[in-house]
Structure formats: structure tokens, C-alpha cells
Tab-separated table of C-alpha atoms in Angstrom:
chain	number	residue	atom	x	y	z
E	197	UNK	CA	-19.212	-198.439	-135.166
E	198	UNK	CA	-22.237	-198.269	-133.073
E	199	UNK	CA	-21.647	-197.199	-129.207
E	200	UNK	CA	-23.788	-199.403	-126.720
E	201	UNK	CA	-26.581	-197.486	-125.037
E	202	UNK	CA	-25.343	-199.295	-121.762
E	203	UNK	CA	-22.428	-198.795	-119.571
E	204	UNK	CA	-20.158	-201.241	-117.826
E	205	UNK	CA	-21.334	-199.492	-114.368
E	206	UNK	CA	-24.614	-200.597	-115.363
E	207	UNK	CA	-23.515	-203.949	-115.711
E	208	UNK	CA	-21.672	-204.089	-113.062
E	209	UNK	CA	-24.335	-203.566	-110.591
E	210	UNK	CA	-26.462	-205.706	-112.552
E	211	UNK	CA	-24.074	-208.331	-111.792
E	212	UNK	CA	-23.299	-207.823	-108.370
E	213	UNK	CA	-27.248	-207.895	-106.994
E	214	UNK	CA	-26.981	-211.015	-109.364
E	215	UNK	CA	-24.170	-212.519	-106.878
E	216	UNK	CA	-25.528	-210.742	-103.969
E	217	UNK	CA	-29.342	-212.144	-104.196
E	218	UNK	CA	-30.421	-208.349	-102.912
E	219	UNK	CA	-30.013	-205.093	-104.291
E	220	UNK	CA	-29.355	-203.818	-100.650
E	221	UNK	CA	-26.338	-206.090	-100.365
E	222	UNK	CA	-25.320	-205.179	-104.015
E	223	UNK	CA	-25.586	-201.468	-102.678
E	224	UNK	CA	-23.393	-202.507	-100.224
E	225	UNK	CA	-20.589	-204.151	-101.908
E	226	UNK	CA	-20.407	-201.513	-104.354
E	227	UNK	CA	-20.573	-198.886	-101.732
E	228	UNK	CA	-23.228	-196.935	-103.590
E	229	UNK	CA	-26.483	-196.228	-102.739
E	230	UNK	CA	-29.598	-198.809	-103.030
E	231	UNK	CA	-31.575	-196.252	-105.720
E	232	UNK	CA	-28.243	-196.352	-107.714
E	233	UNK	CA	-28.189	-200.201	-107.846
E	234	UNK	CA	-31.702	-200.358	-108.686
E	235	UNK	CA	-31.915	-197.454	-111.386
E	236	UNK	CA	-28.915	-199.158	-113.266
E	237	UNK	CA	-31.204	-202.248	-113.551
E	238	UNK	CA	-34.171	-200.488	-114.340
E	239	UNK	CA	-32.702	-198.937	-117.104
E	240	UNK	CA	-30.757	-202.303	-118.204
E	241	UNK	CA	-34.577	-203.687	-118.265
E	242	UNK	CA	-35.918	-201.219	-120.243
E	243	UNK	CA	-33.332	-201.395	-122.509
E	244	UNK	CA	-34.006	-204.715	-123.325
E	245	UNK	CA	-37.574	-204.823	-123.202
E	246	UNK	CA	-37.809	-208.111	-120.625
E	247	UNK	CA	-37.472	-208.621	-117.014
E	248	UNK	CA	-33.887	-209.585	-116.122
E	249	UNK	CA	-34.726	-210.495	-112.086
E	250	UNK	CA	-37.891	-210.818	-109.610
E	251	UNK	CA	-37.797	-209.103	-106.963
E	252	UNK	CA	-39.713	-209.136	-103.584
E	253	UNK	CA	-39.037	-209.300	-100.018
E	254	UNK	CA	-40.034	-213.193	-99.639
E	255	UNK	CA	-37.352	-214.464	-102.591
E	256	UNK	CA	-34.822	-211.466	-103.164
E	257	UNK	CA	-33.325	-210.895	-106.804
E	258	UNK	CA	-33.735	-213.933	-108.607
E	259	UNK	CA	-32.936	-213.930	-111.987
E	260	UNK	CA	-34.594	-214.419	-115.506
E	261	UNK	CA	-33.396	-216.745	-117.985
E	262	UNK	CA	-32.596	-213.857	-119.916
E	263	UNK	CA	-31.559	-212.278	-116.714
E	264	UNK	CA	-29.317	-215.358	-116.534
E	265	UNK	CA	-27.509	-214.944	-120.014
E	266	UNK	CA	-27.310	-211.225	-119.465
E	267	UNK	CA	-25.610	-211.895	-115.879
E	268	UNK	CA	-23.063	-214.227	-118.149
E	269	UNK	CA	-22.529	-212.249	-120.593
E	270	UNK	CA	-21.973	-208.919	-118.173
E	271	UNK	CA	-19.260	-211.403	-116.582
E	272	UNK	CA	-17.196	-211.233	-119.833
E	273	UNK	CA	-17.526	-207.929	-120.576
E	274	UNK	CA	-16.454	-206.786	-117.220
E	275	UNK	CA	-13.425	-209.193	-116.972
E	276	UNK	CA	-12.409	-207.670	-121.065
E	277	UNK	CA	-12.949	-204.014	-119.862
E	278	UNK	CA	-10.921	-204.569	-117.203
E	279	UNK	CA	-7.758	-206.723	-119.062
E	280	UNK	CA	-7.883	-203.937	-121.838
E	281	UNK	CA	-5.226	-201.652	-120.565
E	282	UNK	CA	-2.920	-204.646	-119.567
E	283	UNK	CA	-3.631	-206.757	-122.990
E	284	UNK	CA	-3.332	-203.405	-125.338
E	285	UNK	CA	0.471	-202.820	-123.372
E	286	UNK	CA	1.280	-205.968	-122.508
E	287	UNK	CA	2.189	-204.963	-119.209
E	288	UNK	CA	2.641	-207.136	-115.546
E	289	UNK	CA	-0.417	-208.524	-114.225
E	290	UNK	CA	-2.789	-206.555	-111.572
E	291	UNK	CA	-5.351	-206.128	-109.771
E	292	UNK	CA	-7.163	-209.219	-107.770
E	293	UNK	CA	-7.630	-213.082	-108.613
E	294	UNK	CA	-10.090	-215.623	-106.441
E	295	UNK	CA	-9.494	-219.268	-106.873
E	296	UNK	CA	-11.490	-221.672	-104.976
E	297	UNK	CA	-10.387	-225.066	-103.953
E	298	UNK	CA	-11.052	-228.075	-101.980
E	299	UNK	CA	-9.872	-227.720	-98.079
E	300	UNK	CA	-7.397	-230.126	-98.088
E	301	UNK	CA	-5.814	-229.225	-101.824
E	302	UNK	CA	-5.396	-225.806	-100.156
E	303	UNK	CA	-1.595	-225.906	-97.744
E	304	UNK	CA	-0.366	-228.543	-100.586
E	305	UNK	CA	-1.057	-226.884	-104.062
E	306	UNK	CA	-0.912	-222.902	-103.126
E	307	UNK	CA	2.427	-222.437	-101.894
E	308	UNK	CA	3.721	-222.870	-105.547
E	309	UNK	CA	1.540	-220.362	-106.874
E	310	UNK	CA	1.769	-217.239	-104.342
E	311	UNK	CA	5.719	-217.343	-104.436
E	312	UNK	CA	5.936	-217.583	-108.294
E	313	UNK	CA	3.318	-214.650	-108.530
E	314	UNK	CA	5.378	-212.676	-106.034
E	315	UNK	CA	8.056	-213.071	-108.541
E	316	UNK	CA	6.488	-212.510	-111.903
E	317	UNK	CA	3.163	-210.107	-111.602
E	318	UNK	CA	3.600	-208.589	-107.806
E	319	UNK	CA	0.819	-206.353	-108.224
E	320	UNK	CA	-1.467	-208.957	-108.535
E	321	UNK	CA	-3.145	-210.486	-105.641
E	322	UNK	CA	-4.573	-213.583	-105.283
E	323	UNK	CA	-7.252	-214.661	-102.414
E	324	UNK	CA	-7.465	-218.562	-102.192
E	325	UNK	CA	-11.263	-219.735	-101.054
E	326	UNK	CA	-11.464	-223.117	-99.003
E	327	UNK	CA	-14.705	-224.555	-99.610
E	328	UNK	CA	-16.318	-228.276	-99.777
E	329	UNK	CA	-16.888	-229.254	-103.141
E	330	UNK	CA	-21.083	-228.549	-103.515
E	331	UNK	CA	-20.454	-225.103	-102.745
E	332	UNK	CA	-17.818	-225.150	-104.127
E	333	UNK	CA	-19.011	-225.537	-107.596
E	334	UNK	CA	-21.746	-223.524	-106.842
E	335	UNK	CA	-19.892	-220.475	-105.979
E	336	UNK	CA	-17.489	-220.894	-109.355
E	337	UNK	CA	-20.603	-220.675	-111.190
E	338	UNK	CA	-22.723	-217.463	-109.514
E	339	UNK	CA	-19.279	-215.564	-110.194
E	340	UNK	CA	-17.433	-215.365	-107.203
E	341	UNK	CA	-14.921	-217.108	-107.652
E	342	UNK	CA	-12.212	-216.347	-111.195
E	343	UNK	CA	-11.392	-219.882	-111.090
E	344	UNK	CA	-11.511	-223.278	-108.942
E	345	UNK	CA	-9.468	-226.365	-108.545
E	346	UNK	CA	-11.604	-229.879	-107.624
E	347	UNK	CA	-11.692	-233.202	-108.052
E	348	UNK	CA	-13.697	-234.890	-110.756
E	349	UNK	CA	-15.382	-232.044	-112.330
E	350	UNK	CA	-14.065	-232.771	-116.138
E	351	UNK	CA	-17.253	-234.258	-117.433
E	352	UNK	CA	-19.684	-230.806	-116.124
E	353	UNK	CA	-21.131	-229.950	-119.188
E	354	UNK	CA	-21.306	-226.116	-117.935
E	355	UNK	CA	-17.656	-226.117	-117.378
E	356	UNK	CA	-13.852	-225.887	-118.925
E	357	UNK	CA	-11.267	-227.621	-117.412
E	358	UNK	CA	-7.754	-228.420	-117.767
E	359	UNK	CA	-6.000	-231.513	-116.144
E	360	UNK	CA	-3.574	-231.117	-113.494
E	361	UNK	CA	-3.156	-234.697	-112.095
E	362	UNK	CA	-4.627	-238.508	-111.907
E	363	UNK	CA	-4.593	-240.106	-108.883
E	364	UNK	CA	-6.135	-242.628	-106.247
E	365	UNK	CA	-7.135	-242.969	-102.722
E	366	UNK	CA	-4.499	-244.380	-100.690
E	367	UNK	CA	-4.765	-245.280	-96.591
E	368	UNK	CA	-2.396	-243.290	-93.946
E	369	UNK	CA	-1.278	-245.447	-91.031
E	370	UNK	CA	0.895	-244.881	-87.924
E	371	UNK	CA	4.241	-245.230	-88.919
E	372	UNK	CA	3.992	-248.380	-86.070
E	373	UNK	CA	1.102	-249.643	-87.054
E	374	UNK	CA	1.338	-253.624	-88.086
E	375	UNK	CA	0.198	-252.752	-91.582
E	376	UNK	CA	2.378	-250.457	-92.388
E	377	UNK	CA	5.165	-252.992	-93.077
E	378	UNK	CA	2.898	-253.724	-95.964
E	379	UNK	CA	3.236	-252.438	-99.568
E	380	UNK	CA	-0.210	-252.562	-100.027
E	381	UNK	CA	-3.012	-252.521	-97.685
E	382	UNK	CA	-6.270	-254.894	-98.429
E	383	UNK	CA	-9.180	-253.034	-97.646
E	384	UNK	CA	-11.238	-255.896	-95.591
E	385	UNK	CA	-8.263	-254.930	-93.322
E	386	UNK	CA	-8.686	-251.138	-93.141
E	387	UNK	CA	-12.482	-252.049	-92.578
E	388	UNK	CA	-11.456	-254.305	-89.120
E	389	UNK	CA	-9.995	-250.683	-87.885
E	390	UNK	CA	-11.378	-246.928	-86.647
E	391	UNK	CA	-11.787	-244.539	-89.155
E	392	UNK	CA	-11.324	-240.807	-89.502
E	393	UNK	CA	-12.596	-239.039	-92.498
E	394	UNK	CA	-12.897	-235.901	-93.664
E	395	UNK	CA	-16.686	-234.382	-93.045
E	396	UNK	CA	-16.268	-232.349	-96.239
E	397	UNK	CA	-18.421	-233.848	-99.330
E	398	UNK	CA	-17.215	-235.244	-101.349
E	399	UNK	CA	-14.890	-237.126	-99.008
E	400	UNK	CA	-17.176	-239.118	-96.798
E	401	UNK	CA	-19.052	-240.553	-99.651
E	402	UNK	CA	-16.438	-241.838	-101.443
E	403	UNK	CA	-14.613	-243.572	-98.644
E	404	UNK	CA	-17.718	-245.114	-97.518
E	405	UNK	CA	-18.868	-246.100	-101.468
E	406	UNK	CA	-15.036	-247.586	-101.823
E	407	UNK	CA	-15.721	-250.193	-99.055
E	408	UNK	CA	-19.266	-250.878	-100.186
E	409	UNK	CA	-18.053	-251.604	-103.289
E	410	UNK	CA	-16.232	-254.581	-101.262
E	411	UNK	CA	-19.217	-255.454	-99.149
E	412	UNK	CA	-17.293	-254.414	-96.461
E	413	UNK	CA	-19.221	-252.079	-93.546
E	414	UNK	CA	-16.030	-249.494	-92.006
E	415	UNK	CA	-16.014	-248.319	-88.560
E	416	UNK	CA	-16.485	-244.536	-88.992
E	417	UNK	CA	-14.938	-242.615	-85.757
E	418	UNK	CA	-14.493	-239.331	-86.380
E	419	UNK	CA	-15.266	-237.301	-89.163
E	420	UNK	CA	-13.618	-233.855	-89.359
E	421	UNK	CA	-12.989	-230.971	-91.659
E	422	UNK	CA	-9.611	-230.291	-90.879
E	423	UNK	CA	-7.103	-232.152	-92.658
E	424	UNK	CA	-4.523	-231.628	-90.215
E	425	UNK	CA	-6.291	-232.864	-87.411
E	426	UNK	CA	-7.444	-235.984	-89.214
E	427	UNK	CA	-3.503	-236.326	-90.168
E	428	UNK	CA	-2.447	-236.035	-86.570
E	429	UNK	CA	-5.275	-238.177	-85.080
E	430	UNK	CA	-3.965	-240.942	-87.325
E	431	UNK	CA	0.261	-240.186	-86.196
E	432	UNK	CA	-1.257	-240.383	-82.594
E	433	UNK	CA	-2.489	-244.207	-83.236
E	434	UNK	CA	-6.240	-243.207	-83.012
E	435	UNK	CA	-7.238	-244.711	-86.341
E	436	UNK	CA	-6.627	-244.652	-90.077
E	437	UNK	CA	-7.916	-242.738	-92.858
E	438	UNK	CA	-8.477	-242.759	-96.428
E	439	UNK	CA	-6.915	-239.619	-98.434
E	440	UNK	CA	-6.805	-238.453	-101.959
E	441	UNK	CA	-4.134	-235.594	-101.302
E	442	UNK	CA	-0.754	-235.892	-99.569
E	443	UNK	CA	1.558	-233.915	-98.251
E	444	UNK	CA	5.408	-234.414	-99.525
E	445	UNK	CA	6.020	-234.531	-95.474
E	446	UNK	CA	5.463	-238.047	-93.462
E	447	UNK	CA	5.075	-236.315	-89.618
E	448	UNK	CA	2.200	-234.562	-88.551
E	449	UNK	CA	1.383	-231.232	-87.292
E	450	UNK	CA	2.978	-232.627	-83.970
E	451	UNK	CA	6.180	-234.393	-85.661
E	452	UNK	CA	4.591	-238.063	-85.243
E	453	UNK	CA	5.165	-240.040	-88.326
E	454	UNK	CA	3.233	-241.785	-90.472
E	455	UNK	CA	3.034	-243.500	-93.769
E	456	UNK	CA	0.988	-243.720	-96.484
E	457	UNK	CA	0.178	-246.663	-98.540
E	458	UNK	CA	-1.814	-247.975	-101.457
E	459	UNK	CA	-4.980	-250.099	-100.924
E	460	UNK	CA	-6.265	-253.290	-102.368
E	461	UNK	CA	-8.331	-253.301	-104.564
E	462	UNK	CA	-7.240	-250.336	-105.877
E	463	UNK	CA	-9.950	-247.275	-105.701
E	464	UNK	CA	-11.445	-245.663	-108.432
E	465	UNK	CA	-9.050	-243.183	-110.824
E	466	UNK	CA	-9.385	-239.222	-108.947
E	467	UNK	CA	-8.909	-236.409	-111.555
E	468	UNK	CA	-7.895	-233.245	-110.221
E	469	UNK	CA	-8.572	-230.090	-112.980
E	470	UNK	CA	-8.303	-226.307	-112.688
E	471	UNK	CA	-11.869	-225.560	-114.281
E	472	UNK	CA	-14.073	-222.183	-114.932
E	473	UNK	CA	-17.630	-221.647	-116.770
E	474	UNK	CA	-17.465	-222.318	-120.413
E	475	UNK	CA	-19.627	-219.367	-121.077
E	476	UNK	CA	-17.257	-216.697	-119.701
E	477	UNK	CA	-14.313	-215.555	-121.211
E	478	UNK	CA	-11.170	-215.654	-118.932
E	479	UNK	CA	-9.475	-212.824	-117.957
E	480	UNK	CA	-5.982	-212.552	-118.620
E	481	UNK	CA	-5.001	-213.008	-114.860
E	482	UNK	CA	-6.880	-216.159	-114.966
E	483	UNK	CA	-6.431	-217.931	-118.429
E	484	UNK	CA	-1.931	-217.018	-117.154
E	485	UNK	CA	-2.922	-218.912	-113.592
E	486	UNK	CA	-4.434	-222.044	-115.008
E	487	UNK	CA	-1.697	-222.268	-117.096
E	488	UNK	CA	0.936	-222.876	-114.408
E	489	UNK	CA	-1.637	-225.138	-112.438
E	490	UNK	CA	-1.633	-226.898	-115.586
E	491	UNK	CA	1.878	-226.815	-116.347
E	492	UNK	CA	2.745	-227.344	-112.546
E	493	UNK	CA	0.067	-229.996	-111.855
E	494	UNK	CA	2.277	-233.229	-112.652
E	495	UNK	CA	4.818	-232.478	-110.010
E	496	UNK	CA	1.934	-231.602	-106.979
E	497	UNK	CA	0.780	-235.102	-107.615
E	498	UNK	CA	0.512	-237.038	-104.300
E	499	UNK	CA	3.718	-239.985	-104.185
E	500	UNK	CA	1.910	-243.474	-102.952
């Protein structure tokens, strides 16, 4: 069998001024030197006989399309090189795992996770990444993060995914507030009150596109990333807000209560998925991970 004339610590550096944009901060998060980084390259380049990156002082290291399937294909083979020892033994699960997820799936779909790792692969440590959707999606794919968990991404041609959960929008009240008595809130009746949505995309958009849809014009009041706050602002009688997630509690952060109810008409359907690139191969940490947010999805599912 033929030995490749490269080595994985070629690739790897390859792939992290790939990530990086620089070969300085490549240098960096390797901890070797800037030459090292840029001899690995230079010899991955020559090696292939084509440019895999540009690289000046105006635009940084911007790759190639063949840079680009090089950087994919490095992925894979780092992520195999490194699951060999555990796949050959079959032994416990270790060394580091980054999921990304939207801010407000964060406090209400990780819990699960950390406390059955703890129990089954304690060596392993995973390092959840709150970021709006945009970036992201944009960070899954430039290889930062192993894995991500957002809302409607089932249909990106780039990506894998596997579902966790349907659901739909839904308006929180004041437990007090006149329409909570209601089942079922009509929307030309949320529109009449304040508003407090959540500043991260995709949020705002789709709470303002569901009351176009009606020809209704909401009164927008505060728009926030935290989901807490926007919870509590709601508890304290300050307005209401439109949510995809829930949290099995009623009471906010300050033990005011409030409710949650579903709105008429009802919004458009909200798939949540556990996704990665299609063009990488999963390591073994992460193809075992989206397999219990898979398995586990069903019963994270927000109760209207």
C-alpha cells in the first residue's frame, strides 16, 4: 500500500490558517512558530502542483477552490486519525466536542446532554457555542464547530441533518394578562399590544413576517438577545412576545408567572435538526452526540 507523501501535521496547519484567515493566528493556535505554519503549506502546495490559498496583507489566507476541497477533505482525515485508537478498541469517548446552537435553545436542550455524557464517556468534553443563526451556520461550515443545532436548516443543500422536533411559534403573556384566559390568542390582538423580541436573526424576522402575513403592523418595544430578560420583561407586565422555544418552567428568572399560549392563525411549521457538512465525515464523538439529540429530541419539544 502506498504511504502518503503528506502528514496529518501538515494538514493540520493547513487547516487551521484555513479557520484562522492568517497564518500568524494559525501559528498561534497551534502554538508553533509562523515559518512552521507556512512551510507545511508550502510543501502541501508543491505537492499538489496548485495554489491552495492567497495570501497578502490586504485579504489574509483565502482559499482556492482546490484549497477549499483540500481544507474539506483535511477535516475528515483529521477527525479519522484522531477516532482511530478509540474505533480500533472500542473504548469510552475522549477528547473535546463543539456544538453550536441558537441562544435561546442553549439553558433548555444542554442540560440533557452534559449529565448523560458525565455518565457514559467522562473524558469527553463538550463546549456548547451560543451564536445567532447567520453565524451560526457560518461557523459550522469553516470548521469550528463538530456539530450545530438550528432551526430550519433541513433543506441546505451543503448540509446533513437529522430531526429533533416540529414545532410553532406560540405568544407568552403575564399570567394576569386578559388574554391569557384564552386558549388561543388571535394575532390582530397580540398586534394591539408592546412587543419584545429577541434581536437575534432569525427571530425578529419571523415575528415581524408572521404579522405581515395578517396585514397586521406590531408594536415592536424592545428587542433583546437575552432570552431571559425578554421572559422576565413579559412576567413583569411590560409586553408580550412571540417564542419558538419554551422552557418546561412557567415563572421567570424573578418567580413571576406567565403562560404561554398558541396563536391564531397558527404560524408557520419550525423544524429544529442537529445538522453538520455533508462533505465531512463525523467523528465518532459526534455521529454518538447527534444520536441522542436525535433520539432525545421528541421529549425537549416545547408543550403549547
Amino acid at each position: 500500500m502506498p504511504v502518503p507523501r503528506f502528514s496529518l501535521r501538515q494538514l493540520a496547519y493547513f487547516a487551521a490558517a484555513a479557520r484562522a484567515g492568517s497564518i500568524s493566528a494559525a501559528a498561534d493556535d497551534e502554538h508553533v512558530s509562523r515559518s512552521a505554519v507556512a512551510s507545511a503549506i508550502n510543501e502541501l502546495e508543491e505537492l499538489f502542483t496548485v495554489p491552495l490559498a492567497s495570501r497578502s496583507r490586504g485579504s489574509g489566507f483565502t482559499l482556492t477552490p482546490t484549497g477549499e476541497q483540500v481544507f474539506e477533505l483535511s477535516l475528515s482525515l483529521l477527525r479519522e486519525a484522531d477516532d482511530l485508537p478509540g474505533r480500533a478498541t472500542g473504548a469510552a469517548l475522549t477528547g473535546s466536542l463543539t456544538v453550536g446552537a441558537f441562544p435561546s435553545l442553549v439553558p433548555t436542550v444542554f442540560p440533557f446532554l452534559y449529565e448523560l455524557l458525565a455518565e457514559q464517556h467522562p473524558d469527553l468534553r463538550l463546549e456548547v457555542r451560543s451564536l445567532p443563526q447567520p453565524e451560526l451556520l457560518s461557523t459550522l461550515r469553516a470548521g469550528e464547530l463538530d456539530l450545530a443545532v438550528a432551526y430550519n436548516v433541513h433543506l441546505e443543500h451543503d448540509l446533513d441533518s437529522r430531526l429533533m422536533y416540529d414545532t410553532v411559534m406560540h405568544v407568552i403573556l403575564p399570567a394576569d394578562h386578559p388574554l391569557a384566559e384564552r386558549d388561543v390568542v388571535p394575532a390582530a390582538e397580540v398586534a394591539k399590544e408592546r412587543l419584545v423580541v429577541m434581536s437575534h436573526l432569525p427571530g425578529p424576522d419571523d415575528t415581524l413576517a408572521y404579522f405581515v402575513r395578517q396585514g397586521l403592523a406590531p408594536q415592536v418595544w424592545v428587542r433583546t438577545g437575552d432570552f431571559e430578560l425578554m421572559r422576565s420583561l413579559v412576567a413583569r407586565g411590560l409586553g408580550l412576545a412571540l417564542c419558538i422555544q419554551a422552557p418546561q418552567t412557567e415563572v421567570s428568572y424573578e418567580g413571576r408567572r406567565l403562560v404561554r399560549r398558541r396563536l391564531d392563525p397558527t404560524p408557520n411549521l419550525e423544524r429544529l435538526s442537529v445538522v453538520w457538512p455533508r462533505s465531512r465525515r463525523r467523528s465518532r464523538a459526534a455521529a454518538y452526540v447527534a444520536g441522542l439529540l436525535e433520539e432525545y429530541g421528541p421529549a425537549l419539544a416545547p408543550r403549547t
